[in-house]
Short mmCIF file of C-alpha atoms and ligand atoms in Angstrom, two decimals:
data_model
loop_
_atom_site.label_atom_id
_atom_site.label_comp_id
_atom_site.label_asym_id
_atom_site.label_seq_id
_atom_site.Cartn_x
_atom_site.Cartn_y
_atom_site.Cartn_z
CA MET A 1 21.75 -18.34 84.20
CA ALA A 2 22.72 -15.35 86.84
CA ALA A 3 20.60 -12.35 88.19
CA THR A 4 19.60 -9.58 85.71
CA TRP A 5 21.29 -6.15 85.37
CA THR A 6 18.15 -4.58 87.17
CA GLU A 7 18.63 -7.30 90.24
CA MET A 8 21.96 -6.66 90.43
CA PHE A 9 22.11 -3.14 89.92
CA PRO A 10 18.95 -1.61 91.53
CA PRO A 11 18.63 2.28 91.11
CA SER A 12 18.14 4.21 94.47
CA PRO A 13 14.50 3.43 96.30
CA THR A 14 11.84 5.72 94.83
CA TRP A 15 9.56 4.44 98.06
CA THR A 16 11.10 4.55 101.53
CA GLU A 17 10.29 5.05 105.20
CA ALA A 18 8.85 8.40 104.59
CA ASP A 19 6.48 7.16 102.16
CA MET A 20 5.08 4.30 104.48
CA LYS A 21 1.45 4.71 105.77
CA ASP A 22 0.69 3.75 109.53
CA GLN A 23 -0.14 0.24 110.26
CA TYR A 24 -1.93 0.53 113.47
CA GLY A 25 -4.66 -2.61 113.81
CA ARG A 26 -2.91 -4.63 111.14
CA VAL A 27 -1.44 -8.08 111.84
CA PHE A 28 1.93 -9.26 110.33
CA LEU A 29 3.66 -12.67 110.51
CA VAL A 30 7.26 -12.28 109.05
CA THR A 31 8.65 -15.56 109.48
CA GLY A 32 12.58 -15.71 110.32
CA GLY A 33 12.43 -12.29 111.55
CA THR A 34 15.42 -12.91 114.08
CA ALA A 35 17.90 -12.03 111.81
CA GLY A 36 18.92 -10.07 108.50
CA ILE A 37 15.75 -9.07 106.12
CA GLY A 38 13.40 -10.32 108.27
CA TYR A 39 14.53 -8.40 111.46
CA GLU A 40 14.68 -5.03 109.56
CA THR A 41 11.38 -5.73 107.75
CA ALA A 42 9.86 -6.47 111.63
CA LYS A 43 11.58 -3.45 112.57
CA MET A 44 9.98 -1.29 110.12
CA ILE A 45 6.56 -2.89 110.56
CA TYR A 46 6.92 -2.39 114.44
CA HIS A 47 7.53 1.52 114.17
CA LEU A 48 4.68 2.05 111.77
CA ASN A 49 2.67 0.70 114.77
CA GLY A 50 1.53 -2.84 112.99
CA THR A 51 1.18 -5.68 115.56
CA ILE A 52 3.84 -8.21 114.38
CA TYR A 53 4.62 -11.87 114.69
CA ILE A 54 8.07 -12.88 114.09
CA THR A 55 9.11 -16.37 114.31
CA SER A 56 12.02 -18.48 115.39
CA ARG A 57 13.19 -22.11 116.52
CA SER A 58 14.31 -20.94 119.98
CA GLU A 59 13.23 -18.40 122.18
CA SER A 60 16.65 -17.06 122.86
CA SER A 61 17.38 -16.20 119.36
CA ALA A 62 13.52 -14.30 119.12
CA SER A 63 14.43 -12.19 122.38
CA LYS A 64 17.51 -11.59 121.10
CA ALA A 65 15.64 -9.76 118.11
CA THR A 66 12.63 -8.49 119.79
CA GLU A 67 14.25 -6.46 122.76
CA PRO A 68 16.49 -4.58 120.01
CA ILE A 69 13.69 -3.89 118.00
CA LYS A 70 11.72 -2.53 120.84
CA SER A 71 14.32 -0.13 122.17
CA SER A 72 15.19 0.72 118.96
CA SER A 73 13.94 4.21 117.05
CA PRO A 74 12.16 4.53 113.77
CA HIS A 75 14.07 5.46 110.69
CA PRO A 76 14.74 9.44 110.77
CA SER A 77 12.75 9.59 107.27
CA GLN A 78 9.89 8.21 108.88
CA THR A 79 6.92 10.63 108.75
CA ILE A 80 3.81 9.16 110.84
CA PRO A 81 4.57 8.89 114.64
CA SER A 82 5.69 5.66 115.82
CA GLY A 83 5.00 4.04 119.50
CA ARG A 84 1.87 1.89 119.29
CA GLY A 85 3.37 -1.22 117.57
CA THR A 86 3.87 -4.64 119.32
CA ILE A 87 6.00 -7.20 118.45
CA SER A 88 6.02 -10.92 119.62
CA TYR A 89 7.07 -14.25 118.18
CA VAL A 90 5.87 -17.88 117.52
CA GLN A 91 8.14 -20.75 117.88
CA LEU A 92 8.45 -22.38 114.13
CA ASN A 93 11.06 -24.91 113.08
CA LEU A 94 10.66 -25.21 109.47
CA SER A 95 12.57 -28.58 109.34
CA ASP A 96 10.04 -30.36 110.50
CA LEU A 97 6.38 -30.64 108.86
CA SER A 98 5.22 -32.44 112.22
CA THR A 99 5.69 -29.23 114.07
CA ILE A 100 3.93 -26.47 111.45
CA LYS A 101 0.22 -27.41 112.75
CA GLY A 102 1.32 -26.88 116.46
CA SER A 103 2.82 -23.51 115.31
CA ALA A 104 -0.21 -22.13 113.15
CA GLU A 105 -2.41 -23.05 116.22
CA GLU A 106 -0.43 -21.00 118.30
CA PHE A 107 -0.97 -17.97 116.13
CA LEU A 108 -4.62 -18.57 115.56
CA ARG A 109 -5.09 -18.91 119.38
CA ARG A 110 -3.74 -15.43 119.92
CA GLU A 111 -4.70 -13.60 116.76
CA LYS A 112 -8.22 -12.80 115.20
CA ARG A 113 -7.14 -11.27 111.74
CA LEU A 114 -4.10 -11.76 109.64
CA ASP A 115 -3.63 -8.87 107.04
CA VAL A 116 -0.06 -9.80 105.59
CA ILE A 117 2.04 -12.68 105.81
CA ILE A 118 5.79 -12.67 104.77
CA HIS A 119 7.51 -16.25 104.00
CA ASN A 120 10.86 -15.05 104.52
CA ALA A 121 12.61 -17.56 106.29
CA GLY A 122 14.78 -19.74 104.13
CA VAL A 123 18.45 -21.16 103.92
CA MET A 124 20.97 -21.34 101.07
CA LEU A 125 23.64 -23.87 100.19
CA PRO A 126 23.68 -25.46 103.78
CA ALA A 127 27.15 -26.09 105.71
CA ASP A 128 26.16 -29.84 105.30
CA PRO A 129 24.73 -30.34 101.56
CA GLU A 130 23.78 -33.97 103.10
CA GLU A 131 21.82 -32.68 105.87
CA LYS A 132 18.07 -33.41 105.58
CA THR A 133 14.92 -32.13 107.25
CA GLU A 134 13.17 -34.63 109.68
CA GLN A 135 10.96 -36.09 107.06
CA GLY A 136 14.31 -36.67 104.89
CA TYR A 137 14.29 -33.95 102.14
CA HIS A 138 17.22 -31.63 101.45
CA LEU A 139 17.13 -28.87 103.84
CA GLN A 140 16.60 -25.95 100.56
CA LEU A 141 13.34 -28.15 99.52
CA GLY A 142 12.05 -28.70 103.17
CA ILE A 143 12.65 -25.32 104.51
CA ASN A 144 12.08 -23.19 101.47
CA VAL A 145 9.05 -25.17 100.10
CA LEU A 146 7.53 -27.68 102.23
CA ALA A 147 6.88 -26.08 105.31
CA PRO A 148 5.89 -22.59 104.40
CA PHE A 149 3.55 -24.48 101.83
CA LEU A 150 2.04 -25.87 104.74
CA LEU A 151 2.32 -23.22 107.08
CA GLN A 152 0.06 -21.12 104.51
CA HIS A 153 -2.41 -23.97 104.19
CA PHE A 154 -3.23 -23.67 107.83
CA LEU A 155 -3.32 -19.76 107.84
CA THR A 156 -5.15 -19.03 104.82
CA PRO A 157 -8.69 -19.51 106.29
CA LEU A 158 -7.98 -17.02 108.44
CA LEU A 159 -6.14 -14.42 105.98
CA LEU A 160 -9.09 -14.87 103.82
CA SER A 161 -11.81 -13.69 106.63
CA THR A 162 -9.50 -11.13 107.21
CA ALA A 163 -10.01 -10.38 103.39
CA SER A 164 -13.74 -9.59 103.96
CA LEU A 165 -13.65 -7.77 107.23
CA PRO A 166 -15.43 -4.44 107.31
CA ASP A 167 -12.10 -2.47 108.41
CA THR A 168 -9.84 -4.41 105.84
CA ARG A 169 -8.89 -2.03 102.71
CA SER A 170 -8.96 -3.46 99.12
CA PHE A 171 -6.02 -5.48 98.21
CA SER A 172 -4.43 -4.71 101.37
CA THR A 173 -4.56 -8.47 102.48
CA ARG A 174 -1.16 -10.08 101.02
CA VAL A 175 0.97 -13.05 100.98
CA ILE A 176 4.49 -12.47 100.21
CA TRP A 177 6.81 -15.43 98.84
CA VAL A 178 10.44 -14.19 99.52
CA SER A 179 12.23 -15.60 96.31
CA SER A 180 15.60 -14.59 94.76
CA SER A 181 17.26 -13.69 91.73
CA GLY A 182 18.92 -17.34 92.46
CA HIS A 183 15.79 -19.02 91.06
CA ARG A 184 17.30 -18.38 87.47
CA ALA A 185 19.39 -21.04 88.41
CA SER A 186 16.64 -23.57 88.45
CA PRO A 187 15.84 -26.72 86.25
CA VAL A 188 14.69 -25.77 82.45
CA PRO A 189 12.03 -24.95 81.37
CA ASP A 190 9.80 -25.20 84.04
CA GLY A 191 12.15 -24.36 87.24
CA VAL A 192 10.88 -27.59 88.52
CA SER A 193 12.65 -31.18 88.18
CA TRP A 194 9.23 -33.01 88.32
CA ASP A 195 10.45 -36.37 88.69
CA ASP A 196 13.26 -35.80 90.80
CA LEU A 197 12.28 -33.12 93.23
CA ASP A 198 15.05 -33.07 95.48
CA LEU A 199 17.46 -33.23 92.44
CA LEU A 200 19.16 -36.59 93.60
CA GLN A 201 19.59 -37.88 90.05
CA ALA A 202 20.65 -34.62 88.44
CA SER A 203 23.59 -34.77 86.31
CA LYS A 204 25.37 -31.56 88.03
CA THR A 205 27.50 -32.59 91.23
CA GLY A 206 29.02 -30.43 94.14
CA LEU A 207 28.28 -26.61 94.44
CA LYS A 208 26.37 -26.45 91.00
CA LYS A 209 23.90 -29.22 92.47
CA GLU A 210 23.33 -27.16 95.81
CA VAL A 211 22.95 -24.24 93.65
CA GLU A 212 20.22 -25.75 91.23
CA ARG A 213 18.62 -27.10 94.52
CA TYR A 214 18.24 -23.25 95.99
CA GLY A 215 17.24 -22.11 92.48
CA GLN A 216 14.36 -24.61 92.32
CA SER A 217 13.53 -23.84 95.74
CA LYS A 218 13.15 -20.08 94.94
CA ALA A 219 11.46 -21.10 91.53
CA MET A 220 8.86 -22.61 93.61
CA GLY A 221 8.33 -19.64 95.52
CA VAL A 222 7.77 -17.31 92.45
CA MET A 223 5.17 -20.17 91.20
CA LEU A 224 3.29 -20.32 94.58
CA ALA A 225 2.78 -16.62 94.27
CA TYR A 226 1.61 -16.93 91.39
CA GLU A 227 -1.05 -19.57 91.93
CA PHE A 228 -1.80 -18.48 95.35
CA ALA A 229 -2.86 -15.33 93.26
CA ARG A 230 -4.80 -17.38 90.76
CA ARG A 231 -6.71 -19.07 93.41
CA TYR A 232 -7.59 -16.40 96.09
CA HIS A 233 -7.38 -13.01 94.34
CA GLU A 234 -11.30 -12.48 93.95
CA HIS A 235 -11.81 -13.35 97.74
CA GLY A 236 -13.22 -10.76 99.93
CA LYS A 237 -11.76 -6.89 99.20
CA GLY A 238 -8.81 -9.03 97.24
CA ILE A 239 -5.89 -10.63 97.90
CA LEU A 240 -2.64 -10.11 96.65
CA SER A 241 0.16 -12.66 96.32
CA PHE A 242 3.62 -11.56 95.43
CA SER A 243 7.41 -13.40 94.90
CA LEU A 244 10.33 -11.02 95.32
CA HIS A 245 14.25 -10.94 95.15
CA PRO A 246 15.19 -8.41 98.20
CA GLY A 247 18.35 -7.59 96.77
CA ALA A 248 21.84 -8.77 97.08
CA LEU A 249 22.06 -8.10 101.13
CA LYS A 250 24.86 -8.23 103.92
CA THR A 251 23.59 -11.24 105.99
CA GLY A 252 24.19 -14.60 107.51
CA LEU A 253 22.57 -16.24 104.38
CA GLN A 254 25.92 -16.24 102.57
CA ASP A 255 28.14 -17.73 105.48
CA ASN A 256 28.18 -21.07 103.56
CA LEU A 257 29.20 -19.58 100.21
CA PRO A 258 33.03 -20.02 98.76
CA ARG A 259 35.18 -17.60 100.35
CA TRP A 260 36.54 -16.66 96.84
CA PHE A 261 32.93 -15.72 95.70
CA ASN A 262 32.42 -13.84 98.67
CA ALA A 263 35.67 -12.04 98.21
CA ILE A 264 35.00 -11.16 94.55
CA PHE A 265 31.17 -10.26 94.81
CA GLY A 266 30.93 -9.08 98.80
CA TRP A 267 30.89 -5.58 97.55
CA LEU A 268 27.68 -5.57 95.53
CA ARG A 269 25.79 -6.32 98.59
CA HIS A 270 23.99 -3.82 100.51
CA ASP A 271 22.85 -3.47 104.27
CA ALA A 272 19.86 -5.19 105.16
CA ARG A 273 17.67 -2.14 105.55
CA MET A 274 17.19 -2.27 101.50
CA GLY A 275 15.59 -5.90 101.54
CA ALA A 276 13.31 -4.72 103.83
CA LEU A 277 12.22 -1.59 101.87
CA THR A 278 11.39 -4.32 99.23
CA GLU A 279 9.62 -6.86 101.43
CA CYS A 280 7.47 -3.67 102.95
CA TRP A 281 7.16 -2.16 99.04
CA ALA A 282 5.51 -5.82 98.19
CA GLY A 283 3.65 -6.36 101.64
CA ILE A 284 2.20 -2.88 102.44
CA ARG A 285 2.42 -0.33 99.44
CA GLU A 286 -1.03 0.73 98.22
CA VAL A 287 -1.58 -0.64 94.63
CA ASN A 288 -2.80 1.67 92.05
CA VAL A 289 -6.25 0.22 92.04
CA GLU A 290 -7.38 2.74 89.13
CA SER A 291 -4.57 1.42 86.81
CA GLY A 292 -5.99 -2.27 87.75
CA GLU A 293 -2.32 -3.02 89.11
CA GLY A 294 -4.29 -5.24 91.81
CA GLY A 295 -5.76 -7.70 88.96
CA MET A 296 -4.40 -10.93 87.41
CA PRO A 297 -2.12 -10.31 84.50
CA GLY A 298 -3.26 -11.92 81.17
CA ASP A 299 -5.33 -10.76 77.99
CA GLY A 300 -3.25 -7.29 78.10
CA LYS A 301 -4.15 -6.22 81.06
CA VAL A 302 -2.05 -4.25 83.69
CA GLY A 303 -2.73 -6.93 86.58
CA LYS A 304 0.23 -7.35 88.58
CA ASN A 305 -1.24 -10.01 90.98
CA GLY A 306 0.91 -13.28 91.21
CA GLY A 307 4.12 -10.89 90.26
CA TYR A 308 7.72 -10.72 90.86
CA VAL A 309 9.09 -7.61 92.80
CA VAL A 310 12.56 -6.64 92.28
CA PRO A 311 14.76 -4.47 94.29
CA TRP A 312 14.22 -1.83 96.11
CA GLY A 313 10.80 -1.95 95.28
CA ARG A 314 9.45 -2.17 91.42
CA TRP A 315 7.93 -4.42 89.29
CA GLY A 316 10.40 -7.28 87.74
CA ASP A 317 10.15 -10.48 85.69
CA GLY A 318 10.56 -13.60 86.84
CA HIS A 319 12.62 -16.48 84.45
CA GLU A 320 11.26 -16.51 81.33
CA SER A 321 10.58 -19.99 81.17
CA VAL A 322 9.46 -20.18 84.69
CA MET A 323 6.70 -17.52 84.00
CA LYS A 324 5.87 -18.77 80.69
CA GLY A 325 4.94 -22.32 82.43
CA LEU A 326 2.83 -20.34 84.84
CA MET A 327 0.53 -18.95 82.04
CA GLU A 328 0.83 -21.57 79.12
CA ARG A 329 1.70 -25.04 81.16
CA ARG A 330 -0.56 -24.38 84.16
CA THR A 331 2.72 -25.47 86.47
CA GLY A 332 1.59 -23.52 89.47
CA GLU A 333 -1.26 -25.50 89.90
CA ARG A 334 0.83 -28.80 88.92
CA LEU A 335 3.11 -27.77 91.85
CA TRP A 336 0.41 -27.02 94.13
CA GLY A 337 -0.53 -30.78 93.88
CA VAL A 338 2.75 -32.28 94.22
CA LEU A 339 3.23 -30.07 97.43
CA GLU A 340 -0.27 -31.19 98.75
CA LYS A 341 0.64 -34.83 98.24
CA MET A 342 4.17 -34.62 99.83
CA VAL A 343 2.87 -32.45 102.96
CA GLY A 344 -0.58 -34.53 103.06
CA ASP A 345 0.01 -36.52 106.22
CA TYR A 346 0.91 -33.22 108.25
CA MET A 347 -2.01 -31.13 107.10
N1 NAP B 1 20.55 -12.07 102.01
C1 NAP B 1 20.24 -11.89 100.27
O1 NAP B 1 21.32 -11.45 99.73
C2 NAP B 1 19.26 -12.57 99.89
C3 NAP B 1 19.58 -12.44 98.51
C4 NAP B 1 17.94 -13.03 97.84
C5 NAP B 1 16.97 -14.11 98.46
N2 NAP B 1 17.35 -13.90 100.02
C6 NAP B 1 16.39 -14.49 100.68
O2 NAP B 1 15.84 -13.46 101.81
C7 NAP B 1 14.96 -14.75 102.67
C8 NAP B 1 15.72 -14.18 104.09
O3 NAP B 1 17.16 -14.18 104.12
P1 NAP B 1 18.48 -13.53 105.01
O4 NAP B 1 19.20 -12.93 103.98
O5 NAP B 1 17.83 -12.38 105.51
O6 NAP B 1 18.64 -14.85 105.73
P2 NAP B 1 19.20 -15.08 107.32
O7 NAP B 1 20.20 -13.59 107.88
O8 NAP B 1 20.28 -16.19 107.16
O9 NAP B 1 18.26 -15.38 107.99
C9 NAP B 1 17.82 -16.71 107.94
C10 NAP B 1 16.47 -16.36 108.76
O10 NAP B 1 15.64 -17.74 108.74
C11 NAP B 1 15.36 -18.69 109.95
N3 NAP B 1 15.47 -19.65 109.87
C12 NAP B 1 16.73 -20.78 109.16
N4 NAP B 1 16.59 -21.92 109.22
C13 NAP B 1 15.43 -21.96 109.99
C14 NAP B 1 14.35 -23.27 110.27
N5 NAP B 1 14.88 -24.37 110.01
N6 NAP B 1 13.14 -23.11 110.79
C15 NAP B 1 12.89 -21.84 110.84
N7 NAP B 1 13.17 -20.97 110.44
C16 NAP B 1 14.14 -20.64 109.82
C17 NAP B 1 16.26 -18.01 111.11
O11 NAP B 1 15.49 -18.19 111.85
P3 NAP B 1 16.19 -18.85 113.47
O12 NAP B 1 17.67 -19.27 113.24
O13 NAP B 1 16.44 -17.90 114.45
O14 NAP B 1 15.22 -19.92 113.68
C18 NAP B 1 16.64 -16.57 110.75
O15 NAP B 1 15.75 -15.93 111.16
C19 NAP B 1 15.60 -16.01 102.32
O16 NAP B 1 14.59 -16.29 102.07
C20 NAP B 1 16.76 -15.82 101.23
O17 NAP B 1 16.65 -16.82 100.37
C21 NAP B 1 18.34 -13.08 100.56
#
């Protein structure tokens, strides 16, 4: 199923740099902040005075991002004074589960708090569909799901302790799982092909199979956001966990799409900054506690925790049957158990 109308044709943003609050003293980790949406998100948070870590597979790619960010200017509409942000990088290779613990430990050595983590790094339709991670998984499953799940496992204790610190505001501690409208192309009904996670047996072939693999990896992001919220929402001053579709954006992600697709749909793509507005809306906008926005959904409650955000920062609806699976068939819990078994040797 394709993106919904509201995902494809979002209205102008109503929450922008002009509305963003000072992030001084808060610590952020954005995976894959060297390019595309992650780069723009890191830049925004840096200018809001946050302590920001990006990740990269290589130091040279990281410094090609951190140096221009340091010498850039805040967006002209930003209202708060800038100049107190810091940016550094942690080496992270999501294609190799055996390295994730080391990367997490490096971060944990350097920081005593973690306010917001944005699982942003990802791949779509790799150039070689047969390329595998070090552990033999297709890249979209390994890079988009298994490694972020493992990284989160190592960082959750610090996130939980941050949520209880005296200077932490209610509902400001967050985990953001960058998904995609592409999650609508995941296997039905649950979004996951439970007996064939790498979709080796799937009836689809060629590009359709790769699109389904991407869709499944992104449906898993929607599910992990919900399941993380279900497990940890009451911790400390409240933890929020959201998935999001950042928007259709001009980045390197689409490099491997067929040329005809880019020729027809290229005009629908926006500047990567717009995707950063979506990520920041999910990551740093203050939720309306009075209206119950920070709670879990269900029983007719307003609660949005575990929910899905659409461009350029609005509440949206994940794929209906994926969401039903989470609420009625406890598919989030099931996925968590499956992933724990898959990455267990590296925990
Ligand atoms: N662009 C869109 O229109 C769009 C739409 C929907 C969803 N999304 C999602 O948004 C997220 C960001 O996408 P983007 O468009 O900004 O992509 P991008 O421009 O291609 O950037 C991808 C980032 O991921 C990192 N990365 C790739 N492979 C990695 C690996 N094996 N280990 C560690 N890091 C790796 C890269 O870092 P290094 O190369 O420096 O290691 C890079 O910083 C993705 O999750 C994507 O699925 C994007």
